[in-house]
Amino acid sequence: MKPLNISQDIISLSDFKNKASKMLHNVQTSHRPLVITQNGKAAAVLISPSDFDLLTEQANFVDAVNRGLSDVEHGRILPDEDLDNIL
């Protein structure tokens, strides 16, 4: 996902409604998120499906690393020799 371009990637909900097809196309081709505002405040962020998949994959990886670090910290590990005996 590319960084947000403040001058192009923030749009009001009413403008989004009027230009939805074009905005969806832009998000998919530019890979930049689109911030949709309502009453002058950020209400939603639109990203492409492939960027969503990437973010989900990255979050799952970070979660797995954190679980592994917690296992090491709490002594929930097996020495290599014991693992070889199990397999």
JSON list of N, CA, C and O in Angstrom, two decimals, residues 10-13 35-44:
[
{"chain": "A", "resi": 10, "resn": "ILE", "atom": "N", "xyz": [-8.42, 12.33, 0.20]},
{"chain": "A", "resi": 10, "resn": "ILE", "atom": "CA", "xyz": [-9.43, 12.61, 1.22]},
{"chain": "A", "resi": 10, "resn": "ILE", "atom": "C", "xyz": [-10.63, 13.20, 0.49]},
{"chain": "A", "resi": 10, "resn": "ILE", "atom": "O", "xyz": [-10.49, 14.16, -0.27]},
{"chain": "A", "resi": 11, "resn": "ILE", "atom": "N", "xyz": [-11.79, 12.59, 0.70]},
{"chain": "A", "resi": 11, "resn": "ILE", "atom": "CA", "xyz": [-12.98, 13.01, -0.05]},
{"chain": "A", "resi": 11, "resn": "ILE", "atom": "C", "xyz": [-14.19, 12.94, 0.87]},
{"chain": "A", "resi": 11, "resn": "ILE", "atom": "O", "xyz": [-14.28, 12.07, 1.75]},
{"chain": "A", "resi": 12, "resn": "SER", "atom": "N", "xyz": [-15.12, 13.85, 0.66]},
{"chain": "A", "resi": 12, "resn": "SER", "atom": "CA", "xyz": [-16.34, 13.84, 1.47]},
{"chain": "A", "resi": 12, "resn": "SER", "atom": "C", "xyz": [-17.24, 12.68, 1.03]},
{"chain": "A", "resi": 12, "resn": "SER", "atom": "O", "xyz": [-17.15, 12.19, -0.11]},
{"chain": "A", "resi": 13, "resn": "LEU", "atom": "N", "xyz": [-18.11, 12.27, 1.91]},
{"chain": "A", "resi": 13, "resn": "LEU", "atom": "CA", "xyz": [-19.04, 11.19, 1.61]},
{"chain": "A", "resi": 13, "resn": "LEU", "atom": "C", "xyz": [-19.92, 11.55, 0.41]},
{"chain": "A", "resi": 13, "resn": "LEU", "atom": "O", "xyz": [-20.13, 10.71, -0.48]},
{"chain": "A", "resi": 35, "resn": "VAL", "atom": "N", "xyz": [-9.51, 8.24, 2.23]},
{"chain": "A", "resi": 35, "resn": "VAL", "atom": "CA", "xyz": [-10.20, 8.61, 3.47]},
{"chain": "A", "resi": 35, "resn": "VAL", "atom": "C", "xyz": [-11.50, 9.29, 3.08]},
{"chain": "A", "resi": 35, "resn": "VAL", "atom": "O", "xyz": [-11.51, 10.25, 2.31]},
{"chain": "A", "resi": 36, "resn": "ILE", "atom": "N", "xyz": [-12.60, 8.77, 3.61]},
{"chain": "A", "resi": 36, "resn": "ILE", "atom": "CA", "xyz": [-13.92, 9.34, 3.34]},
{"chain": "A", "resi": 36, "resn": "ILE", "atom": "C", "xyz": [-14.36, 10.07, 4.61]},
{"chain": "A", "resi": 36, "resn": "ILE", "atom": "O", "xyz": [-14.35, 9.50, 5.70]},
{"chain": "A", "resi": 37, "resn": "THR", "atom": "N", "xyz": [-14.73, 11.35, 4.42]},
{"chain": "A", "resi": 37, "resn": "THR", "atom": "CA", "xyz": [-15.13, 12.16, 5.57]},
{"chain": "A", "resi": 37, "resn": "THR", "atom": "C", "xyz": [-16.64, 12.32, 5.62]},
{"chain": "A", "resi": 37, "resn": "THR", "atom": "O", "xyz": [-17.33, 12.25, 4.59]},
{"chain": "A", "resi": 38, "resn": "GLN", "atom": "N", "xyz": [-17.12, 12.54, 6.83]},
{"chain": "A", "resi": 38, "resn": "GLN", "atom": "CA", "xyz": [-18.54, 12.83, 7.04]},
{"chain": "A", "resi": 38, "resn": "GLN", "atom": "C", "xyz": [-18.61, 13.93, 8.08]},
{"chain": "A", "resi": 38, "resn": "GLN", "atom": "O", "xyz": [-18.02, 13.81, 9.16]},
{"chain": "A", "resi": 39, "resn": "ASN", "atom": "N", "xyz": [-19.27, 15.01, 7.74]},
{"chain": "A", "resi": 39, "resn": "ASN", "atom": "CA", "xyz": [-19.35, 16.18, 8.60]},
{"chain": "A", "resi": 39, "resn": "ASN", "atom": "C", "xyz": [-17.96, 16.70, 8.97]},
{"chain": "A", "resi": 39, "resn": "ASN", "atom": "O", "xyz": [-17.70, 17.09, 10.11]},
{"chain": "A", "resi": 40, "resn": "GLY", "atom": "N", "xyz": [-17.03, 16.63, 8.01]},
{"chain": "A", "resi": 40, "resn": "GLY", "atom": "CA", "xyz": [-15.70, 17.18, 8.20]},
{"chain": "A", "resi": 40, "resn": "GLY", "atom": "C", "xyz": [-14.74, 16.31, 8.99]},
{"chain": "A", "resi": 40, "resn": "GLY", "atom": "O", "xyz": [-13.60, 16.71, 9.24]},
{"chain": "A", "resi": 41, "resn": "LYS", "atom": "N", "xyz": [-15.16, 15.11, 9.38]},
{"chain": "A", "resi": 41, "resn": "LYS", "atom": "CA", "xyz": [-14.29, 14.21, 10.16]},
{"chain": "A", "resi": 41, "resn": "LYS", "atom": "C", "xyz": [-14.13, 12.89, 9.41]},
{"chain": "A", "resi": 41, "resn": "LYS", "atom": "O", "xyz": [-15.04, 12.44, 8.71]},
{"chain": "A", "resi": 42, "resn": "ALA", "atom": "N", "xyz": [-12.98, 12.28, 9.58]},
{"chain": "A", "resi": 42, "resn": "ALA", "atom": "CA", "xyz": [-12.74, 10.98, 8.94]},
{"chain": "A", "resi": 42, "resn": "ALA", "atom": "C", "xyz": [-13.79, 9.97, 9.43]},
{"chain": "A", "resi": 42, "resn": "ALA", "atom": "O", "xyz": [-14.03, 9.84, 10.63]},
{"chain": "A", "resi": 43, "resn": "ALA", "atom": "N", "xyz": [-14.44, 9.29, 8.48]},
{"chain": "A", "resi": 43, "resn": "ALA", "atom": "CA", "xyz": [-15.48, 8.32, 8.81]},
{"chain": "A", "resi": 43, "resn": "ALA", "atom": "C", "xyz": [-15.12, 6.91, 8.37]},
{"chain": "A", "resi": 43, "resn": "ALA", "atom": "O", "xyz": [-15.58, 5.93, 8.96]},
{"chain": "A", "resi": 44, "resn": "ALA", "atom": "N", "xyz": [-14.29, 6.80, 7.34]},
{"chain": "A", "resi": 44, "resn": "ALA", "atom": "CA", "xyz": [-13.92, 5.49, 6.82]},
{"chain": "A", "resi": 44, "resn": "ALA", "atom": "C", "xyz": [-12.64, 5.61, 6.00]},
{"chain": "A", "resi": 44, "resn": "ALA", "atom": "O", "xyz": [-12.30, 6.69, 5.53]}
]
